[in-house]
Amino acid sequence: MSDPLTIGRLYGRRMGHKLRGGQSALVEELLPQLSVPDGPLNAVALFGDDRPLELEIGFGAGEHLAGQAGMRPGSGFIGCEPFLNGMVGALQHIDERGLTNVVLHMGDALDVLNRLPDASLETVYLLHPDPWPKARHAKRRFMNTGPIDMIAAKLKPGGEFRFGTDHPIYVAHAMMIMGARRDFAWQVEAAHDFLTRPDDWVETRYERKARRLGHEVWYFRYLRV
């Protein structure tokens, strides 16, 4: 079965509501300054020095990305998001907080992952991805063998992969995919470990909305072995 890696792209919308004037200015002026450059990537190419790198795949409105970057100013954060309105949200957080350790890629995370060296990332985040709940669309889920192979290659030994969702079908699918692997160690001892948000896991508006709707939210942490 083909997955996003063999297909060569992720699926998702590019545009939602129309941008306001200030939002358009951020896209026109700030985004070019923060955009991931072309060509091979590493910490020096992205941030001008050798520092730990963390990557978020599909950062939504950017709350989690900005929150993590604010907690660790000495690390470099790469945010990938194909949805323009999500990119605007991240730009607003970065601008308001004066963050200088974030770069952004408006497009598929696979493109950035392909250009990073192996064993170069400290942490990879995949939070509330599109669940594609219909069985015929399962190949579109990022949580599939090809993309997880790539994450495994790009994470340093001991690096962390974090995955979160409020969709039960995606939970079952993810547990099947990750349970078959021997290159990740699931950091769990009891059920409450993946039902309770870790203290350093920044809550997003999407997560709050899911809880208001009565959805359970699951938090998974895996270490690269």
CSV table of C-alpha atoms in Angstrom, one decimal:
chain,number,residue,atom,x,y,z
A,1,MET,CA,0.0,0.0,0.0
A,2,SER,CA,1.4,3.4,-1.0
A,3,ASP,CA,1.9,6.0,1.8
A,4,PRO,CA,2.8,9.7,1.8
A,5,LEU,CA,6.5,8.8,1.4
A,6,THR,CA,6.1,6.6,-1.7
A,7,ILE,CA,3.4,9.0,-3.1
A,8,GLY,CA,5.9,11.8,-2.5
A,9,ARG,CA,3.5,14.3,-0.9
A,10,LEU,CA,1.2,14.9,2.0
A,11,TYR,CA,-2.5,15.8,1.6
A,12,GLY,CA,-4.3,18.8,2.9
A,13,ARG,CA,-5.8,22.2,2.2
A,14,ARG,CA,-3.7,25.2,1.3
A,15,MET,CA,-6.1,28.1,2.1
A,16,GLY,CA,-9.0,28.7,4.4
A,17,HIS,CA,-10.5,32.1,5.3
A,18,LYS,CA,-9.3,35.3,3.6
A,19,LEU,CA,-6.3,37.0,5.2
A,20,ARG,CA,-6.7,40.4,6.9
A,21,GLY,CA,-4.3,43.3,6.1
A,22,GLY,CA,-1.9,42.7,9.0
A,23,GLN,CA,-1.9,39.0,8.3
A,24,SER,CA,-1.0,39.6,4.7
A,25,ALA,CA,1.9,41.8,5.8
A,26,LEU,CA,3.3,39.1,7.9
A,27,VAL,CA,3.2,36.7,5.0
A,28,GLU,CA,4.8,39.2,2.6
A,29,GLU,CA,7.4,40.6,5.0
A,30,LEU,CA,8.2,38.2,7.9
A,31,LEU,CA,7.7,34.8,6.2
A,32,PRO,CA,10.5,35.3,3.6
A,33,GLN,CA,12.9,36.1,6.5
A,34,LEU,CA,12.0,32.8,8.3
A,35,SER,CA,11.5,30.5,5.3
A,36,VAL,CA,13.6,27.3,5.1
A,37,PRO,CA,16.2,27.9,2.4
A,38,ASP,CA,16.7,25.7,-0.7
A,39,GLY,CA,19.3,23.0,-0.8
A,40,PRO,CA,20.8,20.7,1.9
A,41,LEU,CA,19.9,21.6,5.5
A,42,ASN,CA,21.6,21.5,8.8
A,43,ALA,CA,21.7,23.7,11.9
A,44,VAL,CA,24.3,26.0,10.5
A,45,ALA,CA,22.4,26.5,7.3
A,46,LEU,CA,19.2,27.2,9.2
A,47,PHE,CA,20.4,29.2,12.2
A,48,GLY,CA,24.0,30.1,11.6
A,49,ASP,CA,25.4,27.9,14.3
A,50,ASP,CA,25.5,24.3,15.5
A,51,ARG,CA,22.5,23.8,17.8
A,52,PRO,CA,19.9,21.0,18.6
A,53,LEU,CA,17.2,20.8,16.0
A,54,GLU,CA,13.5,20.0,16.6
A,55,LEU,CA,10.8,19.7,13.9
A,56,GLU,CA,7.1,19.9,14.0
A,57,ILE,CA,5.0,18.3,11.2
A,58,GLY,CA,1.8,20.2,10.5
A,59,PHE,CA,1.8,22.8,13.4
A,60,GLY,CA,-1.8,24.0,13.1
A,61,ALA,CA,-2.0,27.6,14.4
A,62,GLY,CA,1.5,27.4,15.8
A,63,GLU,CA,0.8,27.6,19.5
A,64,HIS,CA,2.8,24.4,20.3
A,65,LEU,CA,5.7,25.3,18.0
A,66,ALA,CA,6.0,28.8,19.5
A,67,GLY,CA,5.6,27.5,23.0
A,68,GLN,CA,8.4,24.9,22.6
A,69,ALA,CA,10.7,27.5,21.0
A,70,GLY,CA,10.1,29.9,23.9
A,71,MET,CA,11.0,27.2,26.4
A,72,ARG,CA,14.3,26.3,24.6
A,73,PRO,CA,15.8,29.4,23.0
A,74,GLY,CA,19.1,27.6,22.5
A,75,SER,CA,17.5,25.0,20.2
A,76,GLY,CA,16.4,25.6,16.6
A,77,PHE,CA,12.8,24.8,15.6
A,78,ILE,CA,11.6,23.9,12.1
A,79,GLY,CA,7.9,24.2,11.5
A,80,CYS,CA,6.2,22.6,8.5
A,81,GLU,CA,2.7,23.5,7.5
A,82,PRO,CA,1.0,23.5,4.1
A,83,PHE,CA,-2.0,25.5,5.2
A,84,LEU,CA,-1.6,29.2,4.7
A,85,ASN,CA,-3.8,30.3,7.6
A,86,GLY,CA,-1.9,28.0,10.0
A,87,MET,CA,1.3,29.7,8.7
A,88,VAL,CA,-0.2,33.1,9.6
A,89,GLY,CA,-1.0,31.8,13.1
A,90,ALA,CA,2.7,30.8,13.6
A,91,LEU,CA,3.9,34.1,12.2
A,92,GLN,CA,1.8,36.0,14.7
A,93,HIS,CA,3.1,34.0,17.7
A,94,ILE,CA,6.7,34.4,16.5
A,95,ASP,CA,6.2,38.1,15.9
A,96,GLU,CA,4.4,38.8,19.3
A,97,ARG,CA,7.0,36.8,21.3
A,98,GLY,CA,10.0,38.0,19.4
A,99,LEU,CA,11.2,34.5,18.7
A,100,THR,CA,14.5,34.2,16.8
A,101,ASN,CA,14.9,30.4,16.8
A,102,VAL,CA,12.2,29.3,14.5
A,103,VAL,CA,12.2,28.7,10.7
A,104,LEU,CA,9.1,27.8,8.7
A,105,HIS,CA,8.4,25.8,5.6
A,106,MET,CA,5.0,26.3,3.9
A,107,GLY,CA,4.7,22.9,2.3
A,108,ASP,CA,5.2,19.2,2.9
A,109,ALA,CA,7.4,18.2,5.9
A,110,LEU,CA,8.7,15.3,3.7
A,111,ASP,CA,10.6,17.9,1.6
A,112,VAL,CA,12.4,19.2,4.7
A,113,LEU,CA,13.1,15.8,6.1
A,114,ASN,CA,14.6,14.6,2.8
A,115,ARG,CA,17.1,17.5,3.0
A,116,LEU,CA,18.2,17.0,6.6
A,117,PRO,CA,21.2,14.8,7.5
A,118,ASP,CA,20.5,11.5,9.2
A,119,ALA,CA,20.7,11.6,13.0
A,120,SER,CA,20.3,15.3,13.0
A,121,LEU,CA,17.1,15.9,15.0
A,122,GLU,CA,16.5,15.9,18.7
A,123,THR,CA,12.7,15.8,18.6
A,124,VAL,CA,10.0,15.3,16.0
A,125,TYR,CA,6.4,16.3,16.7
A,126,LEU,CA,3.3,15.0,14.9
A,127,LEU,CA,0.3,16.4,16.8
A,128,HIS,CA,-3.3,15.9,15.7
A,129,PRO,CA,-2.7,15.1,12.0
A,130,ASP,CA,-5.6,14.6,9.7
A,131,PRO,CA,-6.9,11.2,10.6
A,132,TRP,CA,-8.2,10.3,7.2
A,133,PRO,CA,-10.7,7.9,9.0
A,134,LYS,CA,-12.0,6.0,5.9
A,135,ALA,CA,-10.1,2.8,5.3
A,136,ARG,CA,-9.6,3.6,1.6
A,137,HIS,CA,-7.7,6.8,2.7
A,138,ALA,CA,-5.4,5.1,5.2
A,139,LYS,CA,-2.5,5.4,2.8
A,140,ARG,CA,-2.7,9.2,3.2
A,141,ARG,CA,-2.0,9.2,6.9
A,142,PHE,CA,1.4,10.4,7.9
A,143,MET,CA,1.6,7.7,10.5
A,144,ASN,CA,2.6,5.0,8.0
A,145,THR,CA,5.8,2.9,7.5
A,146,GLY,CA,7.5,5.1,4.9
A,147,PRO,CA,7.3,8.4,6.8
A,148,ILE,CA,8.1,6.8,10.1
A,149,ASP,CA,11.2,5.2,8.5
A,150,MET,CA,12.3,8.6,7.5
A,151,ILE,CA,11.7,10.0,11.0
A,152,ALA,CA,13.7,7.1,12.5
A,153,ALA,CA,16.6,7.9,10.1
A,154,LYS,CA,16.6,11.6,10.9
A,155,LEU,CA,16.3,11.3,14.7
A,156,LYS,CA,19.5,11.0,16.8
A,157,PRO,CA,19.8,7.9,19.0
A,158,GLY,CA,17.9,8.8,22.1
A,159,GLY,CA,15.9,11.4,20.2
A,160,GLU,CA,12.2,11.7,20.8
A,161,PHE,CA,9.1,11.3,18.5
A,162,ARG,CA,5.9,12.7,20.0
A,163,PHE,CA,2.5,11.9,18.5
A,164,GLY,CA,-0.9,13.1,19.7
A,165,THR,CA,-4.4,12.7,18.5
A,166,ASP,CA,-8.0,12.7,19.6
A,167,HIS,CA,-9.2,10.3,16.9
A,168,PRO,CA,-9.7,6.6,18.0
A,169,ILE,CA,-9.2,5.2,14.5
A,170,TYR,CA,-5.9,7.0,14.2
A,171,VAL,CA,-4.9,5.8,17.6
A,172,ALA,CA,-5.5,2.2,16.6
A,173,HIS,CA,-3.7,2.7,13.3
A,174,ALA,CA,-0.7,4.4,15.0
A,175,MET,CA,-0.4,1.7,17.7
A,176,MET,CA,-0.3,-0.9,15.0
A,177,ILE,CA,2.4,0.9,13.0
A,178,MET,CA,4.6,1.8,16.0
A,179,GLY,CA,4.0,-1.6,17.7
A,180,ALA,CA,5.6,-3.4,14.8
A,181,ARG,CA,8.8,-1.4,15.0
A,182,ARG,CA,12.0,-2.2,17.0
A,183,ASP,CA,13.7,1.2,16.5
A,184,PHE,CA,11.4,3.1,18.8
A,185,ALA,CA,10.8,2.5,22.5
A,186,TRP,CA,7.3,3.6,23.7
A,187,GLN,CA,7.6,5.6,26.9
A,188,VAL,CA,4.7,4.2,28.8
A,189,GLU,CA,4.2,2.2,32.0
A,190,ALA,CA,0.5,2.6,32.6
A,191,ALA,CA,-2.6,3.8,30.8
A,192,HIS,CA,-2.4,7.3,32.5
A,193,ASP,CA,0.9,7.8,30.8
A,194,PHE,CA,-0.7,8.3,27.4
A,195,LEU,CA,-3.9,9.8,28.7
A,196,THR,CA,-2.2,12.7,30.6
A,197,ARG,CA,-0.6,15.6,28.8
A,198,PRO,CA,3.1,15.9,29.9
A,199,ASP,CA,4.0,19.2,31.5
A,200,ASP,CA,6.2,20.3,28.7
A,201,TRP,CA,3.6,19.4,26.0
A,202,VAL,CA,2.1,22.8,25.0
A,203,GLU,CA,-1.7,22.7,24.8
A,204,THR,CA,-3.3,23.9,21.5
A,205,ARG,CA,-6.7,25.3,20.7
A,206,TYR,CA,-7.4,22.2,18.7
A,207,GLU,CA,-6.8,20.1,21.8
A,208,ARG,CA,-9.0,22.3,23.9
A,209,LYS,CA,-11.8,22.1,21.3
A,210,ALA,CA,-11.5,18.3,21.3
A,211,ARG,CA,-12.0,18.2,25.0
A,212,ARG,CA,-14.9,20.6,24.9
A,213,LEU,CA,-16.5,18.2,22.4
A,214,GLY,CA,-16.0,15.3,24.9
A,215,HIS,CA,-13.2,13.6,22.9
A,216,GLU,CA,-10.4,11.7,24.7
A,217,VAL,CA,-6.9,12.9,23.8
A,218,TRP,CA,-4.0,10.5,23.6
A,219,TYR,CA,-0.3,11.5,24.0
A,220,PHE,CA,2.5,9.2,22.8
A,221,ARG,CA,6.2,9.5,23.4
A,222,TYR,CA,8.7,7.3,21.7
A,223,LEU,CA,12.5,7.3,22.0
A,224,ARG,CA,14.8,6.4,19.1
A,225,VAL,CA,16.9,3.3,20.0
